[in-house]
PDB file of C-alpha atoms in Angstrom:
ATOM      1  CA  MET T   1      11.887 -32.086  33.698  1.00 42.00           C
ATOM      2  CA  THR T   2       8.281 -32.945  32.926  1.00 46.00           C
ATOM      3  CA  VAL T   3       7.722 -35.246  29.949  1.00 42.00           C
ATOM      4  CA  ALA T   4       4.387 -34.966  28.169  1.00 47.00           C
ATOM      5  CA  ALA T   5       2.551 -38.281  28.037  1.00 57.00           C
ATOM      6  CA  THR T   6       1.783 -39.709  24.600  1.00 75.00           C
ATOM      7  CA  LEU T   7      -1.939 -39.846  23.897  1.00 82.00           C
ATOM      8  CA  GLU T   8      -3.285 -43.337  23.427  1.00 89.00           C
ATOM      9  CA  LEU T   9      -5.653 -43.771  20.513  1.00 92.00           C
ATOM     10  CA  ASP T  10      -9.013 -45.014  21.752  1.00 92.00           C
ATOM     11  CA  GLN T  11      -9.854 -48.240  19.947  1.00 93.00           C
ATOM     12  CA  ALA T  12     -13.588 -47.570  19.659  1.00 93.00           C
ATOM     13  CA  CYS T  13     -13.013 -44.051  18.290  1.00 94.00           C
ATOM     14  CA  ALA T  14     -10.395 -45.359  15.851  1.00 94.00           C
ATOM     15  CA  GLU T  15     -12.786 -47.993  14.489  1.00 94.00           C
ATOM     16  CA  ALA T  16     -15.638 -45.475  13.964  1.00 94.00           C
ATOM     17  CA  ILE T  17     -14.634 -44.836  10.339  1.00 95.00           C
ATOM     18  CA  ASP T  18     -18.102 -45.453   8.896  1.00 95.00           C
ATOM     19  CA  LEU T  19     -19.685 -43.130  11.468  1.00 96.00           C
ATOM     20  CA  ALA T  20     -17.181 -40.426  10.633  1.00 95.00           C
ATOM     21  CA  ARG T  21     -17.610 -40.889   6.873  1.00 96.00           C
ATOM     22  CA  HIS T  22     -21.399 -40.653   7.158  1.00 96.00           C
ATOM     23  CA  ALA T  23     -21.080 -37.380   9.089  1.00 95.00           C
ATOM     24  CA  ALA T  24     -18.624 -36.000   6.518  1.00 95.00           C
ATOM     25  CA  VAL T  25     -20.907 -36.936   3.603  1.00 95.00           C
ATOM     26  CA  ARG T  26     -23.875 -35.175   5.230  1.00 94.00           C
ATOM     27  CA  ARG T  27     -21.771 -32.051   5.807  1.00 93.00           C
ATOM     28  CA  ALA T  28     -19.945 -32.053   2.440  1.00 92.00           C
ATOM     29  CA  GLY T  29     -22.887 -32.047   0.049  1.00 88.00           C
ATOM     30  CA  VAL T  30     -21.614 -31.405  -3.492  1.00 86.00           C
ATOM     31  CA  LEU T  31     -17.999 -31.164  -2.248  1.00 88.00           C
ATOM     32  CA  GLU T  32     -17.984 -34.967  -1.827  1.00 89.00           C
ATOM     33  CA  VAL T  33     -15.835 -37.147   0.418  1.00 94.00           C
ATOM     34  CA  GLY T  34     -12.907 -39.276  -0.776  1.00 94.00           C
ATOM     35  CA  GLU T  35     -10.661 -41.898   0.787  1.00 94.00           C
ATOM     36  CA  HIS T  36      -9.986 -42.229   4.500  1.00 96.00           C
ATOM     37  CA  ARG T  37      -6.441 -41.007   5.086  1.00 94.00           C
ATOM     38  CA  ALA T  38      -5.694 -41.133   8.802  1.00 94.00           C
ATOM     39  CA  VAL T  39      -6.965 -41.107  12.353  1.00 95.00           C
ATOM     40  CA  VAL T  40      -5.169 -39.228  15.148  1.00 94.00           C
ATOM     41  CA  ALA T  41      -5.756 -39.048  18.905  1.00 94.00           C
ATOM     42  CA  GLU T  42      -6.844 -35.610  20.135  1.00 94.00           C
ATOM     43  CA  ASP T  43      -7.471 -36.432  23.813  1.00 92.00           C
ATOM     44  CA  THR T  44      -8.572 -39.259  26.020  1.00 92.00           C
ATOM     45  CA  ARG T  45     -11.339 -41.082  24.125  1.00 93.00           C
ATOM     46  CA  VAL T  46     -11.278 -38.378  21.422  1.00 96.00           C
ATOM     47  CA  ALA T  47      -9.993 -38.934  17.871  1.00 96.00           C
ATOM     48  CA  THR T  48     -10.091 -37.197  14.478  1.00 96.00           C
ATOM     49  CA  HIS T  49     -10.611 -38.981  11.155  1.00 97.00           C
ATOM     50  CA  LEU T  50      -9.314 -37.371   7.954  1.00 96.00           C
ATOM     51  CA  PHE T  51     -10.906 -37.925   4.513  1.00 97.00           C
ATOM     52  CA  ASP T  52      -9.924 -36.523   1.126  1.00 94.00           C
ATOM     53  CA  CYS T  53     -12.028 -33.724  -0.368  1.00 94.00           C
ATOM     54  CA  VAL T  54     -12.323 -34.654  -4.039  1.00 91.00           C
ATOM     55  CA  HIS T  55     -13.923 -31.419  -5.248  1.00 91.00           C
ATOM     56  CA  PRO T  56     -11.658 -29.803  -7.899  1.00 89.00           C
ATOM     57  CA  GLY T  57     -12.037 -26.418  -6.238  1.00 88.00           C
ATOM     58  CA  TYR T  58     -10.375 -27.646  -3.016  1.00 90.00           C
ATOM     59  CA  PRO T  59      -7.163 -29.444  -3.993  1.00 90.00           C
ATOM     60  CA  GLY T  60      -5.208 -30.674  -0.978  1.00 91.00           C
ATOM     61  CA  TRP T  61      -8.056 -30.059   1.483  1.00 94.00           C
ATOM     62  CA  GLN T  62      -9.416 -32.738   3.816  1.00 95.00           C
ATOM     63  CA  TRP T  63     -12.577 -33.415   5.760  1.00 95.00           C
ATOM     64  CA  SER T  64     -11.831 -33.553   9.485  1.00 97.00           C
ATOM     65  CA  VAL T  65     -14.341 -35.463  11.612  1.00 97.00           C
ATOM     66  CA  THR T  66     -13.765 -35.544  15.371  1.00 97.00           C
ATOM     67  CA  VAL T  67     -15.464 -38.327  17.325  1.00 96.00           C
ATOM     68  CA  ALA T  68     -15.606 -38.933  21.068  1.00 96.00           C
ATOM     69  CA  ARG T  69     -16.705 -41.551  23.584  1.00 94.00           C
ATOM     70  CA  ALA T  70     -17.902 -40.849  27.100  1.00 93.00           C
ATOM     71  CA  SER T  71     -16.223 -42.572  30.025  1.00 89.00           C
ATOM     72  CA  ARG T  72     -17.460 -46.163  30.526  1.00 88.00           C
ATOM     73  CA  SER T  73     -19.602 -45.869  27.397  1.00 90.00           C
ATOM     74  CA  ARG T  74     -19.264 -47.935  24.256  1.00 89.00           C
ATOM     75  CA  VAL T  75     -21.174 -45.459  22.105  1.00 94.00           C
ATOM     76  CA  VAL T  76     -19.063 -43.187  19.871  1.00 95.00           C
ATOM     77  CA  THR T  77     -20.592 -39.857  18.820  1.00 95.00           C
ATOM     78  CA  VAL T  78     -19.601 -37.158  16.320  1.00 96.00           C
ATOM     79  CA  SER T  79     -18.240 -34.012  17.911  1.00 94.00           C
ATOM     80  CA  GLU T  80     -17.234 -31.819  14.951  1.00 95.00           C
ATOM     81  CA  VAL T  81     -17.056 -31.888  11.146  1.00 96.00           C
ATOM     82  CA  THR T  82     -15.011 -29.327   9.256  1.00 95.00           C
ATOM     83  CA  LEU T  83     -12.928 -28.810   6.127  1.00 94.00           C
ATOM     84  CA  VAL T  84      -9.217 -28.266   6.853  1.00 94.00           C
ATOM     85  CA  PRO T  85      -6.214 -27.607   4.599  1.00 94.00           C
ATOM     86  CA  GLY T  86      -3.770 -30.449   4.107  1.00 89.00           C
ATOM     87  CA  GLU T  87      -0.315 -30.574   2.570  1.00 85.00           C
ATOM     88  CA  GLY T  88      -0.189 -28.573  -0.664  1.00 85.00           C
ATOM     89  CA  ALA T  89      -3.683 -27.129  -0.144  1.00 89.00           C
ATOM     90  CA  LEU T  90      -4.708 -24.057  -2.086  1.00 85.00           C
ATOM     91  CA  LEU T  91      -4.955 -21.267   0.505  1.00 87.00           C
ATOM     92  CA  ALA T  92      -6.007 -17.630   0.422  1.00 84.00           C
ATOM     93  CA  PRO T  93      -3.214 -15.087   0.974  1.00 86.00           C
ATOM     94  CA  ALA T  94      -2.481 -14.235   4.596  1.00 87.00           C
ATOM     95  CA  TRP T  95      -4.603 -11.366   5.884  1.00 88.00           C
ATOM     96  CA  VAL T  96      -2.728  -8.071   6.077  1.00 86.00           C
ATOM     97  CA  PRO T  97      -4.092  -5.163   8.152  1.00 83.00           C
ATOM     98  CA  TRP T  98      -5.380  -2.205   6.159  1.00 77.00           C
ATOM     99  CA  ALA T  99      -2.745   0.101   7.663  1.00 74.00           C
ATOM    100  CA  ASP T 100      -0.025  -2.172   6.233  1.00 80.00           C
ATOM    101  CA  ARG T 101      -1.701  -2.711   2.868  1.00 81.00           C
ATOM    102  CA  ILE T 102      -2.221   0.887   1.827  1.00 80.00           C
ATOM    103  CA  GLY T 103       0.812   2.515   0.273  1.00 79.00           C
ATOM    104  CA  PRO T 104       1.917   5.686  -1.497  1.00 76.00           C
ATOM    105  CA  LYS T 105      -0.515   6.946  -4.156  1.00 75.00           C
ATOM    106  CA  ASP T 106      -3.161   4.378  -3.136  1.00 77.00           C
ATOM    107  CA  LEU T 107      -5.774   6.949  -2.083  1.00 71.00           C
ATOM    108  CA  THR T 108      -8.642   7.307  -4.531  1.00 75.00           C
ATOM    109  CA  ALA T 109     -12.122   8.790  -4.293  1.00 78.00           C
ATOM    110  CA  GLY T 110     -13.909   7.417  -1.236  1.00 76.00           C
ATOM    111  CA  VAL T 111     -10.816   5.722   0.272  1.00 71.00           C
ATOM    112  CA  LEU T 112      -9.960   6.736   3.846  1.00 73.00           C
ATOM    113  CA  ALA T 113      -6.493   6.491   5.416  1.00 74.00           C
ATOM    114  CA  PRO T 114      -6.769   7.397   9.116  1.00 75.00           C
ATOM    115  CA  ALA T 115      -3.588   8.707  10.751  1.00 76.00           C
ATOM    116  CA  PRO T 116      -2.830   6.720  13.943  1.00 77.00           C
ATOM    117  CA  ALA T 117      -2.893   8.555  17.247  1.00 78.00           C
ATOM    118  CA  ASP T 118       0.843   7.961  17.695  1.00 81.00           C
ATOM    119  CA  ASP T 119       1.817   8.941  14.124  1.00 83.00           C
ATOM    120  CA  TYR T 120       5.410  10.193  14.389  1.00 79.00           C
ATOM    121  CA  ARG T 121       4.817  12.589  11.499  1.00 83.00           C
ATOM    122  CA  LEU T 122       2.344  14.664  13.538  1.00 83.00           C
ATOM    123  CA  GLU T 123       2.324  16.505  16.822  1.00 79.00           C
ATOM    124  CA  PRO T 124      -0.433  18.330  18.761  1.00 74.00           C
ATOM    125  CA  GLY T 125      -1.551  21.543  17.093  1.00 71.00           C
ATOM    126  CA  TYR T 126      -1.103  23.615  20.233  1.00 61.00           C
ATOM    127  CA  THR T 127       2.689  23.241  19.876  1.00 66.00           C
ATOM    128  CA  GLY T 128       2.473  25.585  16.912  1.00 60.00           C
ATOM    129  CA  GLY T 129       4.467  23.356  14.591  1.00 62.00           C
ATOM    130  CA  GLU T 130       7.204  25.405  12.941  1.00 65.00           C
ATOM    131  CA  SER T 131       5.902  28.499  14.740  1.00 60.00           C
ATOM    132  CA  ALA T 132       7.054  26.938  18.003  1.00 55.00           C
ATOM    133  CA  ALA T 133      10.589  28.125  17.176  1.00 52.00           C
ATOM    134  CA  ASP T 134       9.538  31.722  17.802  1.00 52.00           C
ATOM    135  CA  GLU T 135      11.978  34.434  18.772  1.00 52.00           C
ATOM    136  CA  ASP T 136       9.829  35.107  21.823  1.00 57.00           C
ATOM    137  CA  PRO T 137       9.060  31.622  23.225  1.00 57.00           C
ATOM    138  CA  ALA T 138       7.087  33.063  26.146  1.00 61.00           C
ATOM    139  CA  GLU T 139       4.699  34.909  23.842  1.00 63.00           C
ATOM    140  CA  ALA T 140       4.368  31.888  21.550  1.00 61.00           C
ATOM    141  CA  SER T 141       3.606  29.689  24.546  1.00 64.00           C
ATOM    142  CA  GLN T 142       0.825  32.016  25.664  1.00 68.00           C
ATOM    143  CA  THR T 143      -0.626  32.083  22.164  1.00 65.00           C
ATOM    144  CA  ARG T 144      -0.662  28.315  21.936  1.00 60.00           C
ATOM    145  CA  ALA T 145      -2.333  28.076  25.335  1.00 66.00           C
ATOM    146  CA  VAL T 146      -5.133  30.421  24.242  1.00 68.00           C
ATOM    147  CA  VAL T 147      -5.560  28.536  20.948  1.00 61.00           C
ATOM    148  CA  ALA T 148      -5.830  25.241  22.795  1.00 60.00           C
ATOM    149  CA  GLU T 149      -8.325  26.625  25.321  1.00 63.00           C
ATOM    150  CA  LEU T 150     -10.594  28.082  22.657  1.00 59.00           C
ATOM    151  CA  GLY T 151     -10.304  25.026  20.410  1.00 57.00           C
ATOM    152  CA  LEU T 152      -8.994  27.048  17.500  1.00 58.00           C
ATOM    153  CA  GLY T 153      -6.455  26.015  14.914  1.00 62.00           C
ATOM    154  CA  ARG T 154      -5.557  22.553  13.666  1.00 69.00           C
ATOM    155  CA  GLU T 155      -5.686  19.654  16.077  1.00 71.00           C
ATOM    156  CA  ARG T 156      -2.381  18.251  14.758  1.00 78.00           C
ATOM    157  CA  VAL T 157       0.473  19.687  12.705  1.00 81.00           C
ATOM    158  CA  LEU T 158       3.600  18.280  11.081  1.00 85.00           C
ATOM    159  CA  SER T 159       6.334  17.248  13.465  1.00 88.00           C
ATOM    160  CA  VAL T 160      10.029  17.723  12.731  1.00 88.00           C
ATOM    161  CA  GLU T 161      10.252  14.026  11.835  1.00 91.00           C
ATOM    162  CA  GLY T 162       7.256  14.409   9.528  1.00 91.00           C
ATOM    163  CA  ARG T 163       8.842  17.310   7.652  1.00 91.00           C
ATOM    164  CA  ASP T 164      12.160  15.494   7.344  1.00 92.00           C
ATOM    165  CA  ALA T 165      10.437  12.364   6.005  1.00 92.00           C
ATOM    166  CA  ALA T 166       8.519  14.418   3.434  1.00 93.00           C
ATOM    167  CA  ALA T 167      11.690  16.236   2.343  1.00 94.00           C
ATOM    168  CA  GLU T 168      13.581  12.978   1.822  1.00 94.00           C
ATOM    169  CA  ARG T 169      10.667  11.484  -0.106  1.00 93.00           C
ATOM    170  CA  TRP T 170      10.319  14.523  -2.369  1.00 94.00           C
ATOM    171  CA  LEU T 171      14.040  14.723  -3.077  1.00 95.00           C
ATOM    172  CA  GLU T 172      14.027  11.085  -4.192  1.00 93.00           C
ATOM    173  CA  SER T 173      10.974  11.598  -6.417  1.00 91.00           C
ATOM    174  CA  GLY T 174      10.825  12.801 -10.006  1.00 91.00           C
ATOM    175  CA  GLY T 175      10.768  16.392  -8.762  1.00 93.00           C
ATOM    176  CA  GLY T 176      14.162  16.068  -7.117  1.00 94.00           C
ATOM    177  CA  PRO T 177      17.591  16.943  -8.536  1.00 94.00           C
ATOM    178  CA  ASP T 178      18.914  13.473  -9.357  1.00 93.00           C
ATOM    179  CA  ASN T 179      17.276  12.636 -12.679  1.00 92.00           C
ATOM    180  CA  ALA T 180      17.799  12.980 -16.426  1.00 91.00           C
ATOM    181  CA  MET T 181      15.249  15.812 -16.673  1.00 90.00           C
ATOM    182  CA  THR T 182      17.337  18.038 -14.404  1.00 93.00           C
ATOM    183  CA  GLN T 183      20.626  17.086 -16.054  1.00 93.00           C
ATOM    184  CA  GLN T 184      19.346  18.228 -19.464  1.00 92.00           C
ATOM    185  CA  ALA T 185      17.503  21.331 -18.207  1.00 91.00           C
ATOM    186  CA  PRO T 186      18.777  24.765 -19.318  1.00 92.00           C
ATOM    187  CA  ALA T 187      18.456  26.127 -15.740  1.00 93.00           C
ATOM    188  CA  LEU T 188      17.134  25.218 -12.281  1.00 95.00           C
ATOM    189  CA  CYS T 189      13.671  25.772 -10.840  1.00 95.00           C
ATOM    190  CA  GLN T 190      14.816  28.347  -8.294  1.00 94.00           C
ATOM    191  CA  THR T 191      15.440  30.839 -11.146  1.00 94.00           C
ATOM    192  CA  CYS T 192      12.238  29.981 -13.044  1.00 94.00           C
ATOM    193  CA  GLY T 193       9.270  32.360 -13.153  1.00 93.00           C
ATOM    194  CA  PHE T 194       6.880  29.413 -12.887  1.00 94.00           C
ATOM    195  CA  PHE T 195       8.351  28.323  -9.532  1.00 95.00           C
ATOM    196  CA  ILE T 196       6.190  29.092  -6.465  1.00 95.00           C
ATOM    197  CA  GLY T 197       8.091  28.603  -3.206  1.00 94.00           C
ATOM    198  CA  LEU T 198       6.483  26.879  -0.239  1.00 92.00           C
ATOM    199  CA  SER T 199       6.129  28.679   3.072  1.00 86.00           C
ATOM    200  CA  GLY T 200       7.837  27.587   6.274  1.00 84.00           C
ATOM    201  CA  GLY T 201      10.965  25.500   6.616  1.00 86.00           C
ATOM    202  CA  LEU T 202      10.198  23.336   3.579  1.00 91.00           C
ATOM    203  CA  GLY T 203      10.140  26.475   1.424  1.00 91.00           C
ATOM    204  CA  ARG T 204      13.903  26.758   1.736  1.00 92.00           C
ATOM    205  CA  VAL T 205      14.221  23.653  -0.427  1.00 94.00           C
ATOM    206  CA  PHE T 206      10.887  23.132  -2.233  1.00 95.00           C
ATOM    207  CA  GLY T 207       8.197  24.841  -4.227  1.00 95.00           C
ATOM    208  CA  VAL T 208       5.399  24.051  -6.674  1.00 96.00           C
ATOM    209  CA  CYS T 209       5.644  24.134 -10.465  1.00 94.00           C
ATOM    210  CA  ALA T 210       3.026  26.293 -12.223  1.00 93.00           C
ATOM    211  CA  ASN T 211       4.014  25.587 -15.836  1.00 93.00           C
ATOM    212  CA  GLU T 212       1.217  23.679 -17.568  1.00 91.00           C
ATOM    213  CA  LEU T 213       3.679  22.352 -20.170  1.00 89.00           C
ATOM    214  CA  SER T 214       5.909  20.766 -17.524  1.00 91.00           C
ATOM    215  CA  PRO T 215       5.375  17.189 -16.297  1.00 90.00           C
ATOM    216  CA  SER T 216       5.728  18.633 -12.773  1.00 92.00           C
ATOM    217  CA  ASP T 217       2.849  21.101 -13.162  1.00 93.00           C
ATOM    218  CA  GLY T 218       1.034  21.331  -9.817  1.00 93.00           C
ATOM    219  CA  ALA T 219       3.588  19.099  -8.089  1.00 94.00           C
ATOM    220  CA  VAL T 220       6.291  19.740  -5.512  1.00 95.00           C
ATOM    221  CA  VAL T 221       9.773  20.237  -6.983  1.00 96.00           C
ATOM    222  CA  SER T 222      13.089  21.022  -5.338  1.00 96.00           C
ATOM    223  CA  ARG T 223      14.818  24.310  -6.021  1.00 96.00           C
ATOM    224  CA  ASP T 224      17.660  22.435  -7.735  1.00 95.00           C
ATOM    225  CA  HIS T 225      15.271  20.522 -10.006  1.00 95.00           C
ATOM    226  CA  GLY T 226      14.872  21.567 -13.620  1.00 93.00           C
ATOM    227  CA  CYS T 227      13.086  20.867 -16.886  1.00 93.00           C
ATOM    228  CA  GLY T 228      12.902  22.180 -20.429  1.00 91.00           C
ATOM    229  CA  GLY T 229      10.040  24.531 -19.564  1.00 90.00           C
ATOM    230  CA  HIS T 230      12.196  27.094 -17.739  1.00 92.00           C
ATOM    231  CA  SER T 231      10.830  30.625 -18.115  1.00 91.00           C
ATOM    232  CA  ASP T 232      14.153  31.926 -19.480  1.00 88.00           C
ATOM    233  CA  VAL T 233      14.139  29.599 -22.468  1.00 84.00           C
ATOM    234  CA  VAL T 234      13.865  31.776 -25.601  1.00 78.00           C
ATOM    235  CA  ALA T 235      11.898  30.530 -28.587  1.00 71.00           C
ATOM    236  CA  PRO T 236      13.965  30.171 -31.780  1.00 70.00           C
ATOM    237  CA  ALA T 237      13.590  32.915 -34.391  1.00 66.00           C
ATOM    238  CA  LYS T 238      10.894  32.226 -36.958  1.00 66.00           C
ATOM    239  CA  GLY T 239      11.750  32.371 -40.659  1.00 66.00           C
ATOM    240  CA  VAL T 240      15.098  32.066 -42.453  1.00 66.00           C
ATOM    241  CA  ASP T 241      16.845  34.639 -44.666  1.00 68.00           C
ATOM    242  CA  LEU T 242      17.315  32.818 -47.967  1.00 66.00           C
ATOM    243  CA  GLY T 243      19.533  35.507 -49.457  1.00 70.00           C
ATOM    244  CA  VAL T 244      19.926  36.215 -53.195  1.00 69.00           C
ATOM    245  CA  PRO T 245      19.147  33.194 -55.415  1.00 68.00           C
ATOM    246  CA  VAL T 246      21.965  31.858 -57.569  1.00 69.00           C
ATOM    247  CA  TRP T 247      19.670  31.528 -60.599  1.00 72.00           C
ATOM    248  CA  ASP T 248      16.813  34.035 -60.665  1.00 67.00           C
ATOM    249  CA  THR T 249      13.647  32.484 -62.090  1.00 68.00           C
ATOM    250  CA  ILE T 250      11.212  34.956 -60.505  1.00 66.00           C
ATOM    251  CA  SER T 251      12.179  38.487 -61.552  1.00 67.00           C
ATOM    252  CA  ILE T 252      10.959  39.837 -64.905  1.00 64.00           C
ATOM    253  CA  GLU T 253      13.271  42.024 -66.977  1.00 64.00           C
ATOM    254  CA  GLU T 254      11.631  45.211 -68.208  1.00 62.00           C
ATOM    255  CA  GLY T 255      11.389  45.630 -71.969  1.00 57.00           C
ATOM    256  CA  LEU T 256      12.025  41.976 -72.720  1.00 52.00           C
ATOM    257  CA  PHE T 257       9.003  41.761 -75.008  1.00 55.00           C
ATOM    258  CA  ASP T 258       8.709  45.400 -75.986  1.00 53.00           C
TER     259      ASP T 258
END
């Protein structure tokens, strides 16, 4: 087993505190340099001096000044000056890639969300998507080949996994069946005149609401969803029959003042 040798702190580099402080002061400007905190060996005849940064905007940060000495030379020179975070330093949040930061409903005007080349939700357009499950697979295959050769049609379409993921997401949303709106609805969307079914496989379960009074107007809803705007809801009758009054104060008896 190989044991790493402990670096020996060069005496000349360790004693070059004033040289290091002067370099830190020149680099710091208005950030200022505080007390000398430590010196650590970086390599043979190379050491780093650490000074406090006293600027209130950089709590916990330190000035790091690396000095070095050439072999057989007594002269110590400054190699690098930089500001580094120390214990308890105020740091910016860790960088997160854009693809991981963007989430559902985050797209606004001008925001782009590129679909990765290996997106599991999509497959090449020449497969035909749902049309691939044709009764005549040979004919469908020929059609897709011609479409691909001519460059017609969409480049990518929804994959089976993409449709399943969308279905699960929609069922768990406010347009699904498991919510208070559906529980109190007079009937389900599948019997509503405002329900427009989707085409393809998703149409067996979902459609779009076209009732402007519904909170789901223009949104995808499941067939077993429901709301109070069902087309079969009948408006209550207007007006009430008050019947004959108990004490008539309106009618005028004929001949009362004759």
